[in-house]
Amino acid sequence: MFNLLKKKNKCHFGINFLIQHCYFNMDCKIMKYLEIEEIIKNTVSSTTTDENGWANLAKVGILLRRKGVKYLKLSKLLRNFTHIIELKSNESTSPAITYIRLKKLE
């Protein structure tokens, strides 16, 4: 689940936003990851706009920032949570609209 790398006495998950405030405490980083995962789940489920569970990614991104999730690029953030989310794009619109939903439990 985590890409753990050692770099200059700092433990990294390969995710810069996770280590911005917790450089020395591994439990803190894991907790931040789990907190962000929970925020993503709640935000996507509360923003869902259709019967299949899809939500507009731009709206989800705005809400994530309002809830205190820090990221430089939303796509890089979400790459770390592909075990819980799915993305799709509607290329027939200009510009293309990207949607997000929680993966269905199998």
mmCIF file of C-alpha atoms in Angstrom:
data_model
loop_
_atom_site.group_PDB
_atom_site.id
_atom_site.type_symbol
_atom_site.label_atom_id
_atom_site.label_comp_id
_atom_site.label_asym_id
_atom_site.label_seq_id
_atom_site.Cartn_x
_atom_site.Cartn_y
_atom_site.Cartn_z
ATOM 1 C CA MET A 1 0.000 0.000 0.000
ATOM 2 C CA PHE A 2 2.833 2.421 0.719
ATOM 3 C CA ASN A 3 6.018 3.061 -1.229
ATOM 4 C CA LEU A 4 8.331 3.545 1.713
ATOM 5 C CA LEU A 5 11.568 5.320 0.891
ATOM 6 C CA LYS A 6 14.348 6.582 3.187
ATOM 7 C CA LYS A 7 15.682 9.986 2.234
ATOM 8 C CA LYS A 8 17.839 12.278 4.360
ATOM 9 C CA ASN A 9 16.558 10.883 7.692
ATOM 10 C CA LYS A 10 12.974 11.348 6.581
ATOM 11 C CA CYS A 11 10.539 8.540 5.894
ATOM 12 C CA HIS A 12 8.550 9.161 2.739
ATOM 13 C CA PHE A 13 5.572 7.363 1.274
ATOM 14 C CA GLY A 14 6.440 8.876 -2.079
ATOM 15 C CA ILE A 15 3.713 11.399 -1.291
ATOM 16 C CA ASN A 16 4.960 14.859 -0.373
ATOM 17 C CA PHE A 17 1.706 16.044 1.168
ATOM 18 C CA LEU A 18 1.855 13.273 3.765
ATOM 19 C CA ILE A 19 5.178 14.401 5.148
ATOM 20 C CA GLN A 20 4.700 18.143 5.251
ATOM 21 C CA HIS A 21 4.015 18.158 8.982
ATOM 22 C CA CYS A 22 5.252 14.783 10.257
ATOM 23 C CA TYR A 23 8.894 14.087 9.504
ATOM 24 C CA PHE A 24 9.908 11.760 12.302
ATOM 25 C CA ASN A 25 6.815 9.904 13.450
ATOM 26 C CA MET A 26 5.787 7.017 11.171
ATOM 27 C CA ASP A 27 2.480 6.550 13.022
ATOM 28 C CA CYS A 28 1.631 10.176 12.304
ATOM 29 C CA LYS A 29 2.139 9.684 8.549
ATOM 30 C CA ILE A 30 0.032 6.539 8.490
ATOM 31 C CA MET A 31 -2.672 8.356 10.420
ATOM 32 C CA LYS A 32 -2.580 11.281 7.986
ATOM 33 C CA TYR A 33 -2.922 8.812 5.082
ATOM 34 C CA LEU A 34 -5.898 7.120 6.729
ATOM 35 C CA GLU A 35 -7.480 10.473 7.593
ATOM 36 C CA ILE A 36 -7.134 11.667 3.999
ATOM 37 C CA GLU A 37 -8.547 8.374 2.741
ATOM 38 C CA GLU A 38 -11.595 8.826 4.981
ATOM 39 C CA ILE A 39 -12.039 12.449 3.856
ATOM 40 C CA ILE A 40 -11.915 11.319 0.208
ATOM 41 C CA LYS A 41 -14.521 8.614 0.845
ATOM 42 C CA ASN A 42 -16.873 11.012 2.626
ATOM 43 C CA THR A 43 -16.415 13.783 0.065
ATOM 44 C CA VAL A 44 -17.007 11.556 -2.954
ATOM 45 C CA SER A 45 -20.050 9.896 -1.427
ATOM 46 C CA SER A 46 -21.596 13.232 -0.422
ATOM 47 C CA THR A 47 -20.916 14.805 -3.838
ATOM 48 C CA THR A 48 -22.318 11.957 -5.943
ATOM 49 C CA THR A 49 -24.636 13.280 -8.638
ATOM 50 C CA ASP A 50 -25.966 10.196 -10.408
ATOM 51 C CA GLU A 51 -27.405 6.781 -9.600
ATOM 52 C CA ASN A 52 -24.110 5.050 -10.427
ATOM 53 C CA GLY A 53 -22.168 6.997 -7.794
ATOM 54 C CA TRP A 54 -20.197 9.329 -10.096
ATOM 55 C CA ALA A 55 -19.284 12.828 -8.907
ATOM 56 C CA ASN A 56 -17.656 15.728 -10.761
ATOM 57 C CA LEU A 57 -13.930 15.584 -9.942
ATOM 58 C CA ALA A 58 -13.508 19.372 -9.969
ATOM 59 C CA LYS A 59 -16.196 19.749 -7.294
ATOM 60 C CA VAL A 60 -14.628 16.989 -5.210
ATOM 61 C CA GLY A 61 -11.221 18.698 -5.488
ATOM 62 C CA ILE A 62 -12.637 22.003 -4.243
ATOM 63 C CA LEU A 63 -14.294 20.283 -1.278
ATOM 64 C CA LEU A 64 -11.102 18.377 -0.418
ATOM 65 C CA ARG A 65 -9.170 21.657 -0.189
ATOM 66 C CA ARG A 66 -11.905 23.186 1.977
ATOM 67 C CA LYS A 67 -11.597 20.179 4.312
ATOM 68 C CA GLY A 68 -7.877 20.813 4.709
ATOM 69 C CA VAL A 69 -6.415 18.233 2.327
ATOM 70 C CA LYS A 70 -3.242 19.734 0.882
ATOM 71 C CA TYR A 71 -2.048 18.778 -2.574
ATOM 72 C CA LEU A 72 -0.282 20.348 -5.521
ATOM 73 C CA LYS A 73 -2.024 18.292 -8.206
ATOM 74 C CA LEU A 74 -5.255 16.447 -7.534
ATOM 75 C CA SER A 75 -4.324 13.671 -9.970
ATOM 76 C CA LYS A 76 -1.102 12.944 -8.039
ATOM 77 C CA LEU A 77 -3.006 12.832 -4.763
ATOM 78 C CA LEU A 78 -5.614 10.456 -6.131
ATOM 79 C CA ARG A 79 -3.006 8.076 -7.590
ATOM 80 C CA ASN A 80 -2.335 7.031 -4.006
ATOM 81 C CA PHE A 81 -5.947 6.013 -3.455
ATOM 82 C CA THR A 82 -6.719 3.910 -6.532
ATOM 83 C CA HIS A 83 -7.685 1.037 -4.254
ATOM 84 C CA ILE A 84 -10.838 2.969 -3.233
ATOM 85 C CA ILE A 85 -11.682 5.182 -6.247
ATOM 86 C CA GLU A 86 -12.341 5.018 -9.990
ATOM 87 C CA LEU A 87 -12.019 7.829 -12.516
ATOM 88 C CA LYS A 88 -13.615 8.322 -15.945
ATOM 89 C CA SER A 89 -13.594 11.170 -18.436
ATOM 90 C CA ASN A 90 -16.344 12.431 -20.716
ATOM 91 C CA GLU A 91 -14.364 13.411 -23.810
ATOM 92 C CA SER A 92 -17.501 14.455 -25.715
ATOM 93 C CA THR A 93 -17.600 17.757 -23.838
ATOM 94 C CA SER A 94 -15.209 20.628 -24.290
ATOM 95 C CA PRO A 95 -13.301 20.759 -22.051
ATOM 96 C CA ALA A 96 -13.494 17.118 -21.013
ATOM 97 C CA ILE A 97 -15.144 16.479 -17.649
ATOM 98 C CA THR A 98 -13.637 13.935 -15.283
ATOM 99 C CA TYR A 99 -15.748 12.015 -12.785
ATOM 100 C CA ILE A 100 -14.831 10.061 -9.677
ATOM 101 C CA ARG A 101 -16.597 7.383 -7.666
ATOM 102 C CA LEU A 102 -15.840 4.967 -4.893
ATOM 103 C CA LYS A 103 -15.025 1.447 -6.034
ATOM 104 C CA LYS A 104 -17.787 -1.015 -5.356
ATOM 105 C CA LEU A 105 -17.009 -3.759 -2.870
ATOM 106 C CA GLU A 106 -16.671 -7.117 -4.568
#
